[in-house]
Amino acid sequence: MSDGKTIILNRIREALRENPAPRPHASHTSSDQEETPRDHTPREWLPKVGERLDEQIDLFARQSEGLKTEFHRCGTMEDARAILSVLVAEGAWKKIATHTTPDTSALLEKNRAEILKTDTGYQIDDLESCDAGITGCECLVAQTGAILVSAPSAGGRALSVLPPHHIIIARTSQMVPDLTAALELAKERYGNKFPSFLSFITGPSRTGDIERILVLGAHGPKRLTVLLLED
Amino acid sequence: MRISLFVPCFVDQIYPQVAWSVVRVLEELGHQVDFPEGQSCCGQPPFNTGYWDEARTAARVALAAFRDSEVVVGPSGSCVAMMKVFYPQLFKGDSQELEARELAAKTHEFSSFLVNTLGVTDLGAKFEGKVTFHDGCHGLRELGVKKEPRALLANVRGLELLEMAEAESCCGFGGTFAVKFPTISTAMDEVKCASILETGADVVVSNDSSCLMQIRGMLDKQKSTIRSLHLAEVLASR
Amino acid sequence: MTTFASEFKKMAGRYTADLTHRAFIKKALSGYYQKRDDSKASFQSWQGARDLAAETKYEAVNHLDRYLVEFAEKIEARGAKIFWAPSAREARDYILGVARENGVRSIIKSKTMTSEEIHLNDALEKEGYGVFESDLGEYIVQLRKEPPYHLVFPAMHLTRGQISDLFQKELGSAPTDSPEELTMIARRVMRRKYCEADMGISGANFAVAETGMISITENEGNARLTTSLPRIHVAILGIEKVLPRLEDLALFLPMLATAGAGQQMTCYNTMYGGPRQPGEIDGPEQMHVVLLDNRRTELLADAEQRDTLGCIRCGACLNVCPIFKNVGGYSYGTTYQGPIGSVITPHLRGLQDWKHLSAASSLCGACTEACPVKIDLHHHLLQNRRNAAAAKPVMIEKISFLGFAWLMSHPSIYHLAAKLGRVFQPLHPIVNGTFLDPLIAWTRSRAFPNLAPTSFHEQWKKSRK
Ligand code: SF4
């Protein structure tokens, strides 16, 4: 096994030795070329995000709309419970999967559907038969309307993707402006002990593989609901 | 300004009126135009096909022909790109590399020369008709010429510009490609011509005669009455 | 002509003649253009982002050894096994070995072009493993026993009617013309497969050196299921996929989504750093990462074209390519279609066998303009032509161009020849469009212009001297 490693690394070093590549093509002028300065951070080029929290929440809401994420600002946990109970009734949900956090527990307090907790593991078929999965998250990204989840913050890898409806409960303090900030936050939080799974979720699962026509719920959740609570 | 005219070989042989239009436009602006007679072909056909030695042989003729010129102006984005962008690559490490770089620096595509070097957009031209404009790919993407021809057309009296959806799509000419892969080249031509038709224009204008040759070829085959003109011809009309 | 070249010409002829197909592809892409432009417009500067992406890839590729080792050490420290595969065969053998040793029965896959490159499915099936493609488009072409048509949109050439027929035949489903229902049929079938599979095979879009993670971009959720439920996860990726820093993803994820699908972000962008870690409740017990060379180091050694290793396989260059749009994905006969395929296939599979793909371009440059990492695609096609002619000139071309160059460097003889051409021109209508026509390759489908009665040269001489 180390053999392949030596072979490949030797080939790479041989290929790179005294053999400088031209810098990214200075010769090419694109027809819609603007100024092209270097040594910048992605933040300067990516979609702009306001600095204030309310601007960020508004942007997240707008992005959610385009993505078909069902985004709700909830004044109180009671509001969030009300939204959940409507969903449960509409979908005639029998079984809901979740993991234990203060917020998921509070949200499910008065709920009457059966609960599957993934905290100590689960049977795949059991989880597959649930009508919805409720999870927390690491943070919300205003810039793109994405939600960063991880194994610890979302009850493992499958809870947020296997059930047909994914509900995320989050707090306004979890809003970050952009992707860069989200990745920085993950680094700060975990240092060298990253979870094995981190995912930016940006809207419900979708496909355009048939005639490039958008269909929601290809393999993952058909619906994605975000309940945002004040701190 | 003393301006040397660069007339690509197929313009010389097939479309001399295009070269004359360039002369007329430049002279009317009060410039002195000369035509270095030693010039022949810029060497693009062998260059694009991969035969760079042969391309260099042809290109050396151009280097010699334009050695004493102050500025060189040509009515084809493609052939100008050959000199401006590809000569320095072609002559890399060659004894004439410096000369190739000098020629590249002083050579300009016609519309870009008018707008960016001379700073003129209104030539007092008059042309009645609905016109659609085809961007030659080399002019567009090698030289970045896009706004210039439109700025010039905007000042032509009586001319209405109707942009086609496929303005930036290649016409399918591509030099030897057009005869090496005639079916693909023709399919591209069909896409282009359909887009031209869609606009309802009665004239298709371009800053590159080689594209117009390809487009004309299809329009004629389809017995279309749409005319094709080089930008210089439109700018020289009164 | 090599058999690959004549096959290409044959297929290209067939597809360009199929006007329905061309119109279908055009329509399928029209929505993409609009969405892509909208997404680009949301950037503060798309060009600035392209420059930065190109710089980042330049840095990564030109220090590939360093970043690969960093990536490998970091992810190994968290329990993943790295396999360095110099060639396709070694990669296949390793994956087969993993399957065998672990008594694997059923394998689920998410979209990976790298596995297409090494023909992994054939190898696994030959050994008796059931292999299921979970990406909807991939699943459809797998059922049709076809390769992917497009490296991002594998089934874009098929109508819903064709897919419905296919599902009726292969899955016994009821006919429908609703893309939604067709998607749900596949969803139901695939659900069972995820739950049963004991091995999941994925690709990766990026490998992050700094944190030892792979990153997978997708929309459907199939990759997430493929990498969550089975007890073994095998990821196969080319050695060029490495990025230096975690923050680089903040740039590359939205750029890939924009260029690839016209989205600001795809639905799922997931980073995997190893198998299930202590304290985690699910995820595979084993994670294997196969790092594939398979002649990528030959591209690396070509400094002029090294930037091609920055390719993020977004497919943007295909989507704007007039050749691709007219000949379709199957004419190429390659794993990677379109401009990027035409550039790299000669390096990966032999210059003389695949040089025709570099010749089959008008060099319009639309690909280069579209590429989010600024790969100089159309100029690389030119370089391939040059390299091919230098290594093995085609005699008839060589002789013609020698003659051409000689003629052009003797202007007086050239002008004489042009005059002669005028003498013979009146004869052209007699042979026009027939096999005797020296211009037949042009005139079969297009009219050829007449030479002017006298050349500009002659006219100028007369009038100005
Ligand atoms: S070459 Fe550029 S445009 Fe083409 S697939 Fe690769 S990254 Fe995308």
PDB file of N, CA, C and O and ligand atoms in Angstrom, chain C residues 151 259 308 310-318 339-340 367 370-375 377, ligand 1:
ATOM      1  N   LEU C 151     -21.507  14.885 -18.069  1.00  0.00           N
ATOM      2  CA  LEU C 151     -20.880  14.542 -16.799  1.00  0.00           C
ATOM      3  C   LEU C 151     -21.618  15.084 -15.579  1.00  0.00           C
ATOM      4  O   LEU C 151     -21.361  14.640 -14.460  1.00  0.00           O
ATOM      5  N   ALA C 259     -21.924  27.375 -11.737  1.00  0.00           N
ATOM      6  CA  ALA C 259     -21.457  26.962 -13.056  1.00  0.00           C
ATOM      7  C   ALA C 259     -22.109  25.643 -13.480  1.00  0.00           C
ATOM      8  O   ALA C 259     -22.424  25.436 -14.639  1.00  0.00           O
ATOM      9  N   THR C 308      -5.468  22.192 -16.277  1.00  0.00           N
ATOM     10  CA  THR C 308      -6.630  21.309 -16.453  1.00  0.00           C
ATOM     11  C   THR C 308      -6.896  20.473 -15.206  1.00  0.00           C
ATOM     12  O   THR C 308      -8.002  19.976 -15.010  1.00  0.00           O
ATOM     13  N   GLY C 310      -7.151  21.633 -12.422  1.00  0.00           N
ATOM     14  CA  GLY C 310      -8.014  22.424 -11.557  1.00  0.00           C
ATOM     15  C   GLY C 310      -9.484  22.178 -11.817  1.00  0.00           C
ATOM     16  O   GLY C 310     -10.353  22.689 -11.101  1.00  0.00           O
ATOM     17  N   CYS C 311      -9.775  21.386 -12.828  1.00  0.00           N
ATOM     18  CA  CYS C 311     -11.167  21.169 -13.251  1.00  0.00           C
ATOM     19  C   CYS C 311     -12.018  20.647 -12.104  1.00  0.00           C
ATOM     20  O   CYS C 311     -11.648  19.690 -11.427  1.00  0.00           O
ATOM     21  N   ILE C 312     -13.158  21.277 -11.894  1.00  0.00           N
ATOM     22  CA  ILE C 312     -14.064  20.818 -10.840  1.00  0.00           C
ATOM     23  C   ILE C 312     -15.248  20.052 -11.433  1.00  0.00           C
ATOM     24  O   ILE C 312     -16.237  19.812 -10.744  1.00  0.00           O
ATOM     25  N   ARG C 313     -15.136  19.667 -12.700  1.00  0.00           N
ATOM     26  CA  ARG C 313     -16.145  18.820 -13.348  1.00  0.00           C
ATOM     27  C   ARG C 313     -17.554  19.401 -13.203  1.00  0.00           C
ATOM     28  O   ARG C 313     -18.493  18.683 -12.873  1.00  0.00           O
ATOM     29  N   CYS C 314     -17.647  20.688 -13.447  1.00  0.00           N
ATOM     30  CA  CYS C 314     -18.947  21.334 -13.284  1.00  0.00           C
ATOM     31  C   CYS C 314     -19.804  21.176 -14.529  1.00  0.00           C
ATOM     32  O   CYS C 314     -21.022  21.346 -14.475  1.00  0.00           O
ATOM     33  N   GLY C 315     -19.166  20.913 -15.661  1.00  0.00           N
ATOM     34  CA  GLY C 315     -19.935  20.740 -16.898  1.00  0.00           C
ATOM     35  C   GLY C 315     -20.291  22.042 -17.598  1.00  0.00           C
ATOM     36  O   GLY C 315     -20.929  22.020 -18.646  1.00  0.00           O
ATOM     37  N   ALA C 316     -19.874  23.182 -17.053  1.00  0.00           N
ATOM     38  CA  ALA C 316     -20.237  24.455 -17.680  1.00  0.00           C
ATOM     39  C   ALA C 316     -19.705  24.550 -19.102  1.00  0.00           C
ATOM     40  O   ALA C 316     -20.362  25.096 -19.985  1.00  0.00           O
ATOM     41  N   CYS C 317     -18.512  23.998 -19.319  1.00  0.00           N
ATOM     42  CA  CYS C 317     -17.930  24.100 -20.659  1.00  0.00           C
ATOM     43  C   CYS C 317     -18.730  23.276 -21.668  1.00  0.00           C
ATOM     44  O   CYS C 317     -18.812  23.633 -22.834  1.00  0.00           O
ATOM     45  N   LEU C 318     -19.327  22.184 -21.234  1.00  0.00           N
ATOM     46  CA  LEU C 318     -20.176  21.398 -22.143  1.00  0.00           C
ATOM     47  C   LEU C 318     -21.423  22.202 -22.499  1.00  0.00           C
ATOM     48  O   LEU C 318     -21.857  22.235 -23.645  1.00  0.00           O
ATOM     49  N   PRO C 339     -15.589  20.088 -24.077  1.00  0.00           N
ATOM     50  CA  PRO C 339     -14.258  20.679 -24.188  1.00  0.00           C
ATOM     51  C   PRO C 339     -13.222  20.074 -23.218  1.00  0.00           C
ATOM     52  O   PRO C 339     -12.120  19.741 -23.644  1.00  0.00           O
ATOM     53  N   ILE C 340     -13.591  19.918 -21.966  1.00  0.00           N
ATOM     54  CA  ILE C 340     -12.589  19.390 -21.036  1.00  0.00           C
ATOM     55  C   ILE C 340     -12.187  17.977 -21.436  1.00  0.00           C
ATOM     56  O   ILE C 340     -11.000  17.617 -21.383  1.00  0.00           O
ATOM     57  N   CYS C 367     -16.033  27.897 -24.087  1.00  0.00           N
ATOM     58  CA  CYS C 367     -15.731  27.047 -22.930  1.00  0.00           C
ATOM     59  C   CYS C 367     -14.836  27.776 -21.942  1.00  0.00           C
ATOM     60  O   CYS C 367     -15.095  27.792 -20.733  1.00  0.00           O
ATOM     61  N   ALA C 370     -16.561  30.267 -19.972  1.00  0.00           N
ATOM     62  CA  ALA C 370     -17.527  29.735 -19.009  1.00  0.00           C
ATOM     63  C   ALA C 370     -16.851  29.088 -17.803  1.00  0.00           C
ATOM     64  O   ALA C 370     -17.451  28.964 -16.739  1.00  0.00           O
ATOM     65  N   CYS C 371     -15.623  28.661 -17.976  1.00  0.00           N
ATOM     66  CA  CYS C 371     -14.992  27.835 -16.942  1.00  0.00           C
ATOM     67  C   CYS C 371     -14.784  28.619 -15.642  1.00  0.00           C
ATOM     68  O   CYS C 371     -14.116  29.646 -15.625  1.00  0.00           O
ATOM     69  N   PRO C 372     -15.329  28.120 -14.537  1.00  0.00           N
ATOM     70  CA  PRO C 372     -15.223  28.853 -13.286  1.00  0.00           C
ATOM     71  C   PRO C 372     -13.799  28.913 -12.727  1.00  0.00           C
ATOM     72  O   PRO C 372     -13.504  29.790 -11.921  1.00  0.00           O
ATOM     73  N   VAL C 373     -12.943  27.996 -13.160  1.00  0.00           N
ATOM     74  CA  VAL C 373     -11.559  28.044 -12.662  1.00  0.00           C
ATOM     75  C   VAL C 373     -10.586  28.491 -13.754  1.00  0.00           C
ATOM     76  O   VAL C 373      -9.378  28.331 -13.625  1.00  0.00           O
ATOM     77  N   LYS C 374     -11.143  29.058 -14.807  1.00  0.00           N
ATOM     78  CA  LYS C 374     -10.347  29.692 -15.853  1.00  0.00           C
ATOM     79  C   LYS C 374      -9.343  28.773 -16.522  1.00  0.00           C
ATOM     80  O   LYS C 374      -8.198  29.161 -16.774  1.00  0.00           O
ATOM     81  N   ILE C 375      -9.741  27.558 -16.789  1.00  0.00           N
ATOM     82  CA  ILE C 375      -8.856  26.679 -17.556  1.00  0.00           C
ATOM     83  C   ILE C 375      -8.850  27.167 -18.998  1.00  0.00           C
ATOM     84  O   ILE C 375      -9.897  27.481 -19.562  1.00  0.00           O
ATOM     85  N   LEU C 377      -9.088  26.340 -21.901  1.00  0.00           N
ATOM     86  CA  LEU C 377      -9.480  25.155 -22.665  1.00  0.00           C
ATOM     87  C   LEU C 377      -9.198  25.233 -24.160  1.00  0.00           C
ATOM     88  O   LEU C 377      -8.571  24.348 -24.726  1.00  0.00           O
TER      89      LEU C 377
HETATM   90  S1  SF4 D   1     -13.070  22.539 -17.569  1.00  0.00           S
HETATM   91 FE1  SF4 D   1     -13.924  24.190 -16.341  1.00  0.00          FE
HETATM   92  S2  SF4 D   1     -16.001  24.430 -17.150  1.00  0.00           S
HETATM   93 FE2  SF4 D   1     -15.286  22.439 -17.891  1.00  0.00          FE
HETATM   94  S3  SF4 D   1     -15.999  20.985 -16.367  1.00  0.00           S
HETATM   95 FE3  SF4 D   1     -13.927  21.588 -15.750  1.00  0.00          FE
HETATM   96  S4  SF4 D   1     -14.221  23.278 -14.336  1.00  0.00           S
HETATM   97 FE4  SF4 D   1     -16.145  23.026 -15.415  1.00  0.00          FE
END
